[in-house]
CSV table of C-alpha atoms in Angstrom, one decimal:
chain,number,residue,atom,x,y,z
A,586,MET,CA,-24.0,13.3,-4.5
A,587,VAL,CA,-26.6,10.6,-5.1
A,588,GLN,CA,-29.7,10.9,-3.0
A,589,PRO,CA,-30.8,7.4,-2.1
A,590,ASN,CA,-34.5,6.4,-2.0
A,591,LEU,CA,-34.7,4.9,1.4
A,592,PRO,CA,-35.8,2.2,2.1
A,593,ALA,CA,-36.0,1.1,-1.6
A,594,ASP,CA,-32.2,1.4,-2.0
A,595,LEU,CA,-31.4,-0.6,1.1
A,596,PRO,CA,-29.9,-4.1,0.5
A,597,ALA,CA,-32.6,-6.7,0.7
A,598,VAL,CA,-30.6,-8.7,3.2
A,599,ALA,CA,-30.5,-5.6,5.5
A,600,VAL,CA,-34.3,-5.3,5.5
A,601,GLU,CA,-34.7,-9.0,6.1
A,602,LEU,CA,-32.3,-9.0,9.0
A,603,GLY,CA,-34.1,-5.9,10.4
A,604,HIS,CA,-37.4,-7.9,10.5
A,605,ARG,CA,-35.8,-10.7,12.5
A,606,PHE,CA,-34.4,-8.3,15.1
A,607,GLU,CA,-37.7,-6.4,15.3
A,608,SER,CA,-39.6,-9.7,15.8
A,609,ALA,CA,-37.2,-10.6,18.6
A,610,GLY,CA,-37.8,-7.3,20.3
A,611,TYR,CA,-34.4,-5.6,19.6
A,612,GLU,CA,-33.4,-2.5,17.6
A,613,LEU,CA,-31.2,-2.9,14.5
A,614,SER,CA,-29.7,-0.2,12.3
A,615,LEU,CA,-27.4,-0.1,9.3
A,616,VAL,CA,-24.6,2.2,10.4
A,617,GLY,CA,-21.4,4.0,9.4
A,618,GLY,CA,-19.7,3.5,6.0
A,619,PRO,CA,-22.5,1.7,4.3
A,620,VAL,CA,-25.0,4.5,5.0
A,621,ARG,CA,-22.5,7.1,3.9
A,622,ASP,CA,-21.8,5.2,0.7
A,623,LEU,CA,-25.6,5.0,-0.1
A,624,PHE,CA,-25.5,8.8,-0.4
A,625,LEU,CA,-22.3,8.8,-2.4
A,626,GLY,CA,-23.5,6.2,-4.8
A,627,ARG,CA,-20.7,3.8,-3.8
A,628,PRO,CA,-21.1,0.1,-3.5
A,629,ALA,CA,-21.0,-1.2,0.1
A,630,LEU,CA,-18.8,-4.3,0.1
A,631,ASP,CA,-19.4,-5.0,3.8
A,632,LEU,CA,-22.5,-4.3,5.8
A,633,ASP,CA,-22.2,-3.0,9.4
A,634,PHE,CA,-25.1,-3.0,11.8
A,635,THR,CA,-25.5,-1.9,15.4
A,636,THR,CA,-28.1,-3.2,17.8
A,637,SER,CA,-29.5,-3.1,21.3
A,638,ALA,CA,-28.9,-6.8,21.6
A,639,ASN,CA,-25.9,-8.2,23.3
A,640,PRO,CA,-23.6,-10.8,21.6
A,641,ASP,CA,-25.5,-13.8,23.0
A,642,GLN,CA,-28.8,-12.3,21.9
A,643,ILE,CA,-27.4,-11.6,18.4
A,644,LEU,CA,-26.4,-15.2,18.0
A,645,ASP,CA,-29.9,-16.3,19.1
A,646,VAL,CA,-31.5,-14.1,16.5
A,647,ILE,CA,-29.3,-15.1,13.5
A,648,LYS,CA,-29.3,-18.8,14.4
A,649,GLY,CA,-30.5,-20.8,11.4
A,650,TRP,CA,-30.4,-17.7,9.2
A,651,ALA,CA,-26.7,-17.0,9.0
A,652,GLU,CA,-24.7,-19.6,7.0
A,653,VAL,CA,-21.5,-19.0,8.9
A,654,THR,CA,-20.7,-17.0,12.0
A,655,TRP,CA,-17.5,-15.8,13.6
A,656,GLU,CA,-17.1,-14.7,17.2
A,657,VAL,CA,-13.6,-13.4,17.1
A,658,GLY,CA,-14.8,-9.9,18.0
A,659,ARG,CA,-17.2,-11.1,20.7
A,660,ASP,CA,-15.3,-9.4,23.5
A,661,TYR,CA,-15.8,-6.1,21.6
A,662,GLY,CA,-19.5,-6.8,21.1
A,663,THR,CA,-19.2,-7.9,17.4
A,664,ILE,CA,-20.6,-11.0,15.8
A,665,ALA,CA,-19.7,-11.5,12.1
A,666,LEU,CA,-21.6,-13.6,9.7
A,667,ARG,CA,-22.0,-14.6,6.1
A,668,ARG,CA,-25.3,-15.1,4.2
A,669,GLY,CA,-25.0,-15.8,0.5
A,670,ASP,CA,-22.5,-13.3,-0.9
A,671,ASP,CA,-23.0,-10.8,1.9
A,672,GLN,CA,-20.4,-10.3,4.7
A,673,ILE,CA,-22.1,-8.8,7.7
A,674,GLU,CA,-21.0,-7.5,11.1
A,675,ILE,CA,-23.4,-6.8,13.9
A,676,THR,CA,-22.2,-4.9,17.0
A,677,THR,CA,-23.9,-4.1,20.3
A,678,TYR,CA,-24.2,-0.4,21.0
A,679,ARG,CA,-20.9,0.6,22.4
A,680,ALA,CA,-18.4,3.3,23.3
A,681,ASP,CA,-14.7,2.5,22.9
A,682,VAL,CA,-12.3,4.6,25.0
A,683,TYR,CA,-8.5,4.5,25.3
A,684,GLU,CA,-7.2,4.7,28.8
A,685,GLU,CA,-4.0,6.8,29.3
A,686,GLY,CA,-1.0,4.9,28.0
A,687,SER,CA,-3.1,1.9,26.7
A,688,ARG,CA,-2.7,0.4,23.3
A,689,LYS,CA,-6.1,-1.3,23.4
A,690,PRO,CA,-9.6,0.3,23.7
A,691,HIS,CA,-11.7,-0.3,26.8
A,692,VAL,CA,-15.1,-1.5,25.6
A,693,ARG,CA,-18.3,-0.2,27.2
A,694,PHE,CA,-21.6,-1.4,25.9
A,695,GLY,CA,-24.3,1.3,25.5
A,696,GLN,CA,-28.1,1.4,25.6
A,697,HIS,CA,-29.1,3.9,22.9
A,698,LEU,CA,-28.4,4.4,19.2
A,699,ASP,CA,-27.6,8.1,19.6
A,700,ASP,CA,-25.0,7.3,22.2
A,701,ASP,CA,-23.4,4.8,19.9
A,702,LEU,CA,-23.3,7.3,17.0
A,703,ALA,CA,-21.8,10.0,19.3
A,704,ARG,CA,-18.7,7.8,19.8
A,705,ARG,CA,-18.0,7.2,16.1
A,706,ASP,CA,-15.1,8.8,14.3
A,707,PHE,CA,-16.7,11.4,12.0
A,708,THR,CA,-20.2,12.8,11.4
A,709,VAL,CA,-20.3,11.3,7.9
A,710,ASN,CA,-20.0,7.9,9.5
A,711,SER,CA,-22.4,8.8,12.4
A,712,MET,CA,-25.5,8.3,10.3
A,713,ALA,CA,-27.7,5.2,10.7
A,714,VAL,CA,-30.8,3.7,9.0
A,715,ARG,CA,-33.2,2.0,11.3
A,716,LEU,CA,-34.4,-1.3,10.1
A,717,PRO,CA,-36.7,-2.5,8.8
A,718,SER,CA,-38.4,0.9,8.6
A,719,GLY,CA,-35.6,2.7,6.6
A,720,GLU,CA,-35.7,5.8,8.9
A,721,LEU,CA,-32.5,7.9,8.6
A,722,VAL,CA,-31.0,8.8,11.9
A,723,ASP,CA,-28.5,11.7,11.6
A,724,PRO,CA,-28.2,13.5,15.0
A,725,PHE,CA,-24.9,15.2,14.2
A,726,GLY,CA,-25.5,16.6,10.7
A,727,GLY,CA,-23.4,14.0,8.8
A,728,LEU,CA,-25.4,14.4,5.6
A,729,GLY,CA,-24.8,18.1,5.5
A,730,ASP,CA,-21.1,17.6,6.1
A,731,LEU,CA,-21.0,15.0,3.3
A,732,GLU,CA,-22.6,17.6,1.0
A,733,LEU,CA,-20.0,20.2,2.1
A,734,GLY,CA,-17.2,17.7,1.7
A,735,VAL,CA,-15.8,18.1,5.3
A,736,LEU,CA,-14.8,15.8,8.1
A,737,ARG,CA,-16.0,16.8,11.5
A,738,THR,CA,-16.2,14.7,14.7
A,739,PRO,CA,-19.6,14.1,16.4
A,740,SER,CA,-18.1,15.2,19.7
A,741,GLY,CA,-15.2,17.7,20.0
A,742,PRO,CA,-12.2,16.5,18.1
A,743,GLU,CA,-10.0,16.5,21.2
A,744,ILE,CA,-12.4,14.1,22.9
A,745,SER,CA,-12.8,11.9,19.8
A,746,PHE,CA,-9.1,11.7,19.1
A,747,SER,CA,-8.3,11.1,22.7
A,748,ASP,CA,-10.8,8.2,22.8
A,749,ASP,CA,-9.1,6.6,19.8
A,750,PRO,CA,-6.0,8.3,18.4
A,751,LEU,CA,-6.2,6.2,15.3
A,752,ARG,CA,-9.1,8.4,14.2
A,753,MET,CA,-6.6,11.1,13.2
A,754,MET,CA,-5.1,8.7,10.7
A,755,ARG,CA,-8.5,7.7,9.6
A,756,GLY,CA,-9.2,11.3,8.8
A,757,ALA,CA,-6.2,11.4,6.5
A,758,ARG,CA,-7.5,8.1,5.0
A,759,PHE,CA,-10.9,9.6,4.2
A,760,VAL,CA,-9.2,12.5,2.5
A,761,SER,CA,-7.6,10.0,0.3
A,762,GLN,CA,-10.6,7.6,-0.2
A,763,LEU,CA,-13.5,10.1,-0.4
A,764,GLY,CA,-11.9,13.4,-1.4
A,765,LEU,CA,-13.2,15.1,1.8
A,766,GLU,CA,-11.2,17.7,3.8
A,767,LEU,CA,-10.6,18.0,7.5
A,768,ALA,CA,-12.6,20.9,9.1
A,769,PRO,CA,-10.4,23.5,10.7
A,770,ALA,CA,-11.0,22.4,14.3
A,771,GLU,CA,-10.2,18.8,13.4
A,772,TRP,CA,-7.1,19.8,11.6
A,773,ASP,CA,-5.9,21.8,14.5
A,774,ALA,CA,-6.6,19.0,17.0
A,775,THR,CA,-4.8,16.5,14.8
A,776,ALA,CA,-1.7,18.7,14.7
A,777,ALA,CA,-1.8,19.3,18.4
A,778,MET,CA,-2.5,15.6,19.3
A,779,ALA,CA,-0.5,13.7,16.7
A,780,GLY,CA,1.9,12.4,19.3
A,781,ARG,CA,-0.9,10.4,21.0
A,782,LEU,CA,-0.8,8.1,18.0
A,783,GLU,CA,2.2,6.4,19.7
A,784,ILE,CA,-0.1,4.4,21.9
A,785,VAL,CA,-1.8,2.7,18.9
A,786,SER,CA,-0.4,-0.7,17.8
A,787,ALA,CA,1.9,-0.8,14.7
A,788,GLU,CA,-0.6,-3.3,13.1
A,789,ARG,CA,-3.5,-0.8,13.3
A,790,VAL,CA,-1.4,2.0,12.0
A,791,ARG,CA,-0.1,-0.2,9.2
A,792,ASP,CA,-3.7,-1.0,8.1
A,793,GLU,CA,-4.7,2.6,8.0
A,794,LEU,CA,-1.7,3.6,6.0
A,795,SER,CA,-2.4,0.8,3.5
A,796,LYS,CA,-6.0,1.9,3.1
A,797,LEU,CA,-4.9,5.5,2.7
A,798,LEU,CA,-2.4,4.5,-0.1
A,799,LEU,CA,-5.0,2.5,-1.8
A,800,GLY,CA,-7.5,5.4,-2.0
A,801,ALA,CA,-8.4,7.5,-5.0
A,802,HIS,CA,-6.2,10.5,-3.9
A,803,PRO,CA,-3.3,8.9,-1.9
A,804,GLU,CA,-1.1,12.0,-2.3
A,805,ARG,CA,-3.7,14.2,-0.5
A,806,GLY,CA,-3.9,11.8,2.4
A,807,ILE,CA,-0.2,11.6,2.7
A,808,ASP,CA,0.0,15.4,2.6
A,809,VAL,CA,-2.4,15.6,5.5
A,810,MET,CA,-0.3,13.2,7.5
A,811,VAL,CA,2.9,15.2,6.8
A,812,ARG,CA,1.5,18.7,7.4
A,813,THR,CA,-0.3,17.7,10.7
A,814,GLY,CA,2.7,15.8,12.0
A,815,LEU,CA,1.2,12.3,11.9
A,816,ALA,CA,3.8,11.2,9.4
A,817,GLU,CA,6.6,12.0,11.9
A,818,LEU,CA,5.4,9.0,13.9
A,819,VAL,CA,4.5,6.7,11.0
A,820,ILE,CA,6.8,7.5,8.0
A,821,PRO,CA,9.2,10.2,9.2
A,822,GLU,CA,11.5,9.6,6.2
A,823,VAL,CA,8.7,11.1,4.0
A,824,SER,CA,8.4,14.2,6.2
A,825,ALA,CA,12.2,14.7,6.0
A,826,LEU,CA,11.9,15.1,2.2
A,827,ARG,CA,10.4,18.6,2.6
A,828,LEU,CA,13.8,20.0,3.5
A,829,GLU,CA,15.7,18.6,0.5
A,830,ALA,CA,16.2,20.1,-3.0
A,831,ASP,CA,16.1,17.6,-5.9
A,832,GLU,CA,18.9,18.2,-8.4
A,833,HIS,CA,16.9,16.4,-11.2
A,834,HIS,CA,13.7,18.4,-10.7
A,835,ARG,CA,14.6,21.9,-9.7
A,836,HIS,CA,11.1,23.2,-9.9
A,837,LYS,CA,10.0,21.0,-7.0
A,838,ASP,CA,11.6,19.9,-3.8
A,839,VAL,CA,11.9,16.1,-3.2
A,840,TYR,CA,8.7,16.0,-1.1
A,841,GLU,CA,6.5,17.6,-3.8
A,842,HIS,CA,8.2,15.5,-6.4
A,843,SER,CA,7.4,12.3,-4.4
A,844,LEU,CA,3.7,13.2,-4.1
A,845,THR,CA,3.6,13.8,-7.8
A,846,VAL,CA,5.2,10.4,-8.5
A,847,LEU,CA,2.7,8.8,-6.2
A,848,ARG,CA,-0.2,10.4,-8.0
A,849,GLN,CA,1.2,9.5,-11.4
A,850,ALA,CA,1.9,5.9,-10.4
A,851,ALA,CA,-1.7,5.5,-9.2
A,852,ASP,CA,-2.9,7.1,-12.5
A,853,ARG,CA,-0.9,4.6,-14.5
A,854,GLU,CA,-2.3,1.5,-12.9
A,855,GLY,CA,-4.5,-0.6,-15.1
A,856,GLY,CA,-7.7,-2.6,-14.8
A,857,PRO,CA,-8.2,-6.2,-13.6
A,858,ASP,CA,-6.7,-7.7,-16.7
A,859,ASP,CA,-3.6,-5.5,-16.9
A,860,ALA,CA,-0.1,-6.3,-15.7
A,861,VAL,CA,-0.4,-4.1,-12.7
A,862,PRO,CA,-4.1,-3.9,-11.8
A,863,GLY,CA,-4.9,-1.0,-9.5
A,864,PRO,CA,-4.9,-0.1,-6.7
A,865,ASP,CA,-1.5,-1.7,-6.0
A,866,LEU,CA,0.0,-1.2,-2.6
A,867,VAL,CA,3.5,-2.2,-3.5
A,868,LEU,CA,3.7,0.2,-6.5
A,869,ARG,CA,2.2,3.1,-4.5
A,870,MET,CA,4.4,2.5,-1.5
A,871,ALA,CA,7.5,2.4,-3.7
A,872,ALA,CA,6.4,5.6,-5.5
A,873,LEU,CA,6.0,7.4,-2.2
A,874,MET,CA,9.3,6.2,-0.7
A,875,HIS,CA,11.6,5.9,-3.7
A,876,ASP,CA,13.7,9.0,-2.8
A,877,ILE,CA,13.8,8.7,1.0
A,878,GLY,CA,17.5,8.0,0.8
A,879,LYS,CA,18.2,11.5,-0.4
A,880,PRO,CA,18.5,13.3,2.9
A,881,ALA,CA,21.2,10.9,4.1
A,882,THR,CA,23.2,11.2,0.8
A,883,ARG,CA,22.9,14.9,0.0
A,884,ARG,CA,26.3,16.4,-0.9
A,885,PHE,CA,27.0,20.0,-2.0
A,886,GLU,CA,29.4,20.2,-5.0
A,887,GLY,CA,31.2,23.1,-6.6
A,888,GLY,CA,29.1,25.6,-8.5
A,889,GLY,CA,26.1,25.1,-6.2
A,890,ALA,CA,25.3,21.6,-7.5
A,891,VAL,CA,23.7,19.1,-5.2
A,892,THR,CA,24.1,15.3,-5.5
A,893,PHE,CA,22.4,12.3,-4.0
A,894,ARG,CA,24.7,9.5,-5.0
A,895,HIS,CA,23.6,6.0,-4.1
A,896,HIS,CA,20.3,7.3,-2.6
A,897,ASP,CA,18.6,4.3,-4.2
A,898,VAL,CA,20.7,1.8,-2.2
A,899,VAL,CA,20.4,3.8,1.0
A,900,GLY,CA,16.7,4.3,0.4
A,901,ALA,CA,16.1,0.6,0.0
A,902,LYS,CA,17.7,-0.1,3.4
A,903,LEU,CA,15.6,2.6,5.0
A,904,VAL,CA,12.4,1.2,3.4
A,905,ARG,CA,13.1,-2.3,4.8
A,906,LYS,CA,13.7,-0.9,8.3
A,907,ARG,CA,10.5,1.3,8.3
A,908,LEU,CA,8.2,-1.3,6.8
A,909,LYS,CA,9.5,-3.9,9.2
A,910,SER,CA,8.7,-1.6,12.1
A,911,LEU,CA,5.2,-1.2,10.8
A,912,ARG,CA,4.8,-5.0,10.7
A,913,PHE,CA,4.3,-5.2,6.9
A,914,PRO,CA,4.5,-8.7,5.5
A,915,LYS,CA,7.9,-9.9,4.3
A,916,ASP,CA,6.9,-10.1,0.7
A,917,VAL,CA,5.7,-6.5,0.7
A,918,ILE,CA,8.9,-5.3,2.4
A,919,GLN,CA,11.1,-7.2,-0.1
A,920,ALA,CA,9.1,-6.0,-3.2
A,921,VAL,CA,9.0,-2.3,-2.2
A,922,SER,CA,12.7,-2.1,-1.2
A,923,ARG,CA,13.7,-3.9,-4.4
A,924,LEU,CA,11.8,-1.3,-6.5
A,925,VAL,CA,13.4,1.5,-4.6
A,926,GLU,CA,16.8,0.0,-5.2
A,927,LEU,CA,16.2,-0.4,-8.9
A,928,HIS,CA,14.4,2.9,-9.6
A,929,MET,CA,17.5,4.7,-10.9
A,930,ARG,CA,18.8,1.9,-13.1
A,931,PHE,CA,17.0,3.1,-16.2
A,932,TYR,CA,18.8,6.5,-16.3
A,933,GLY,CA,22.0,4.8,-17.5
A,934,TYR,CA,20.0,3.5,-20.5
A,935,ALA,CA,18.5,6.9,-21.2
A,936,ASP,CA,22.0,8.5,-21.2
A,937,ALA,CA,23.9,5.9,-23.2
A,938,GLY,CA,21.8,3.0,-24.3
A,939,TRP,CA,22.5,-0.6,-23.3
A,940,SER,CA,23.7,-3.8,-24.8
A,941,ASP,CA,21.5,-6.8,-25.0
A,942,SER,CA,23.2,-8.2,-21.9
A,943,ALA,CA,22.5,-5.0,-19.9
A,944,VAL,CA,18.8,-5.3,-20.9
A,945,ARG,CA,18.8,-8.9,-19.8
A,946,ARG,CA,20.2,-8.0,-16.5
A,947,TYR,CA,17.6,-5.2,-16.0
A,948,VAL,CA,14.8,-7.7,-16.7
A,949,THR,CA,16.4,-10.5,-14.6
A,950,ASP,CA,17.1,-8.2,-11.6
A,951,ALA,CA,13.5,-6.9,-11.7
A,952,GLY,CA,12.1,-10.4,-11.9
A,953,PRO,CA,8.4,-10.5,-11.2
A,954,LEU,CA,8.5,-6.8,-10.3
A,955,LEU,CA,9.3,-5.7,-13.9
A,956,SER,CA,5.8,-4.4,-14.7
A,957,ARG,CA,5.7,-2.4,-11.5
A,958,LEU,CA,9.3,-1.1,-12.2
A,959,HIS,CA,8.1,0.0,-15.6
A,960,LEU,CA,5.3,2.1,-14.1
A,961,LEU,CA,7.5,3.4,-11.2
A,962,THR,CA,10.2,4.6,-13.6
A,963,ARG,CA,7.8,6.3,-15.9
A,964,SER,CA,6.0,7.9,-13.0
A,965,ASP,CA,9.4,9.3,-11.7
A,966,VAL,CA,9.5,11.7,-14.6
A,967,THR,CA,8.0,15.0,-13.3
A,968,THR,CA,10.1,17.5,-15.2
A,969,ARG,CA,8.4,20.5,-16.7
A,970,ASN,CA,10.9,20.5,-19.5
A,971,ARG,CA,8.8,19.0,-22.3
A,972,ARG,CA,11.8,18.1,-24.5
A,973,LYS,CA,13.5,16.2,-21.6
A,974,ALA,CA,10.3,14.4,-20.6
A,975,GLU,CA,9.7,13.3,-24.2
A,976,ARG,CA,13.3,12.1,-24.5
A,977,LEU,CA,13.0,10.0,-21.3
A,978,GLU,CA,9.6,8.6,-22.4
A,979,PHE,CA,11.0,7.6,-25.8
A,980,ALA,CA,14.0,6.0,-24.2
A,981,TYR,CA,11.8,3.9,-21.9
A,982,ASP,CA,9.5,3.0,-24.8
A,983,ASP,CA,12.6,1.7,-26.5
A,984,LEU,CA,13.8,-0.2,-23.4
A,985,GLU,CA,10.4,-1.9,-23.0
A,986,ILE,CA,10.3,-2.9,-26.6
A,987,ARG,CA,13.8,-4.4,-26.4
A,988,ALA,CA,13.0,-6.2,-23.2
A,989,ALA,CA,9.8,-7.6,-24.7
A,990,GLU,CA,11.7,-8.8,-27.8
A,991,LEU,CA,14.4,-10.5,-25.8
A,992,ALA,CA,11.8,-12.1,-23.5
A,993,ALA,CA,10.0,-13.5,-26.5
A,994,GLN,CA,13.2,-15.0,-27.8
A,995,GLU,CA,14.6,-16.3,-24.6
A,996,GLN,CA,11.8,-16.4,-22.0
A,997,LEU,CA,13.8,-14.2,-19.6
A,998,ASP,CA,11.6,-14.9,-16.7
A,999,ALA,CA,13.1,-18.4,-16.5
A,1000,ILE,CA,16.7,-17.8,-17.4
A,1001,ARG,CA,19.0,-20.6,-16.4
A,1002,PRO,CA,22.7,-21.4,-17.3
A,1003,ASP,CA,23.1,-23.6,-20.3
A,1004,LEU,CA,24.3,-26.4,-18.0
A,1005,ASP,CA,22.7,-27.4,-14.7
A,1006,GLY,CA,24.4,-28.5,-11.5
A,1007,GLN,CA,24.5,-32.2,-12.3
A,1008,GLU,CA,26.0,-31.5,-15.7
A,1009,ILE,CA,28.6,-29.2,-14.1
A,1010,MET,CA,29.7,-31.9,-11.6
A,1011,ALA,CA,29.8,-34.6,-14.3
A,1012,GLU,CA,31.9,-32.5,-16.7
A,1013,LEU,CA,34.4,-31.3,-14.0
A,1014,GLY,CA,34.4,-34.5,-11.9
A,1015,ILE,CA,33.7,-32.6,-8.7
A,1016,LYS,CA,31.3,-33.3,-5.8
A,1017,PRO,CA,28.5,-31.1,-4.5
A,1018,GLY,CA,29.7,-28.0,-2.7
A,1019,PRO,CA,30.6,-24.3,-3.1
A,1020,LEU,CA,32.6,-24.9,-6.2
A,1021,VAL,CA,29.5,-26.1,-8.1
A,1022,GLY,CA,27.8,-22.8,-7.1
A,1023,ARG,CA,30.8,-20.8,-8.4
A,1024,ALA,CA,30.7,-22.6,-11.7
A,1025,TYR,CA,26.9,-22.2,-11.9
A,1026,LYS,CA,27.2,-18.5,-11.3
A,1027,PHE,CA,29.9,-18.2,-14.0
A,1028,LEU,CA,27.7,-19.9,-16.6
A,1029,LEU,CA,24.7,-17.7,-15.6
A,1030,GLU,CA,26.8,-14.6,-16.1
A,1031,GLN,CA,27.8,-15.9,-19.5
A,1032,ARG,CA,24.2,-16.7,-20.3
A,1033,LEU,CA,23.2,-13.1,-19.4
A,1034,ASP,CA,26.0,-11.6,-21.4
A,1035,ARG,CA,25.7,-13.4,-24.7
A,1036,GLY,CA,22.3,-15.2,-24.7
A,1037,PRO,CA,21.8,-19.0,-25.2
A,1038,VAL,CA,24.5,-21.2,-26.8
A,1039,THR,CA,24.7,-24.9,-27.8
A,1040,ARG,CA,25.6,-27.4,-25.1
A,1041,GLU,CA,29.0,-28.0,-26.7
A,1042,GLN,CA,29.8,-24.3,-26.5
A,1043,ALA,CA,28.7,-24.1,-22.8
A,1044,VAL,CA,30.9,-27.2,-22.0
A,1045,ALA,CA,33.9,-25.5,-23.7
A,1046,GLU,CA,33.3,-22.3,-21.7
A,1047,LEU,CA,33.0,-24.3,-18.5
A,1048,HIS,CA,36.3,-26.1,-19.0
A,1049,GLU,CA,38.1,-22.9,-20.0
A,1050,TRP,CA,36.8,-21.3,-16.8
A,1051,TRP,CA,37.8,-24.4,-14.8
A,1052,ALA,CA,41.4,-24.3,-16.1
A,1053,GLN,CA,41.8,-20.9,-14.5
A,1054,GLN,CA,40.6,-22.0,-11.0
A,1055,PRO,CA,43.2,-23.0,-8.3
A,1056,GLU,CA,41.1,-26.1,-7.5
A,1057,ALA,CA,41.9,-27.5,-11.0
A,1058,THR,CA,45.6,-27.6,-10.5
A,1059,GLN,CA,45.2,-28.9,-6.9
A,1060,GLY,CA,43.2,-31.8,-8.1
């Protein structure tokens, strides 16, 4: 752990802001994640401050200094601002408490820094640096917990998690993001109080789940959620995987296999210039949920065999339903469910090889998700059988090479029939309507099957198809 040299390591804008508040007669401290990250040597993208000033007083102090201000969080005591490249939030000392059955916290403003720190989620986030002096304030031993790698609440976990049940999910998120572990008391309290998460809005739960999946160790955070019971309320389909045996990976159950796929998918993501720059929420969500259709499709066959036929199709439907309930955006829902639906397609290629038309269909069906599908399919190989793993890896190498070659020849990302709608209507002498769509679909199928042809060939194929349609004789 990096030991910062306070106040030399404090952002200059923080010290400058501290002088403004001090001159106005108010306290100001850098607080929470940015302080924690100073000790971890991590960059602080957003700066959070807490102050004795109320929102009106905050606005007075930053008037003329902040370039832009936002008052969206004013009712919660928060004023946001931007100065240069710095995004800043300043919040009046407060203590948020959930009333029984409420989905929104009741906000109470406080008077002292220690009282504000006592109501924060974990001790590693309950440290502050007074400004402009740079004095570290750590009343709950957060620095020691950070060195030990544990997550403890400043107050008793039952009190903390009752005040804001989302803190239980936040604990799982910090396991993923920071590699910390829940202390025994916090673990037990989470397991006992997981049901209280029901009062938290779907949007807040969704945001925590997203941050967890985007962390450095997403499989660890998910495992905390499953083993404490949080997942039963958020992603119960993942918890259900613990009871299933995976016929393709007999050394692991489906749950352990899914965690491994999630980890491997995260490891395969690339840098900013790669096809799938990490961290990628769509890929990681698909990796986690790719097999959730197995419990519903499990069948016991003769000789002790277990099958999960069509679990990809069933899983895609379950993904859409679950992500919709969590209020994920439509594009995320569509992308994740499509990846789940396609994740088994490759195994036909590995077993028998494909024609060029089958490779075209694979690429076309994946569309803009092709790069993610490549990573998901490769990550889905978790067998300990080295020979089998190498065979699958080689087969997918071959598939990618063939897809790339065909794409270079035909620009598969923009495949269209050899004739457009206007040309179809002119050739057949028909008006706009469903019949044009049928003809268009026929030509597209032909295009996928045999690649591009001359216009004369396409016209001949169209008329041959038309001669077989009942509408041709009716005309």
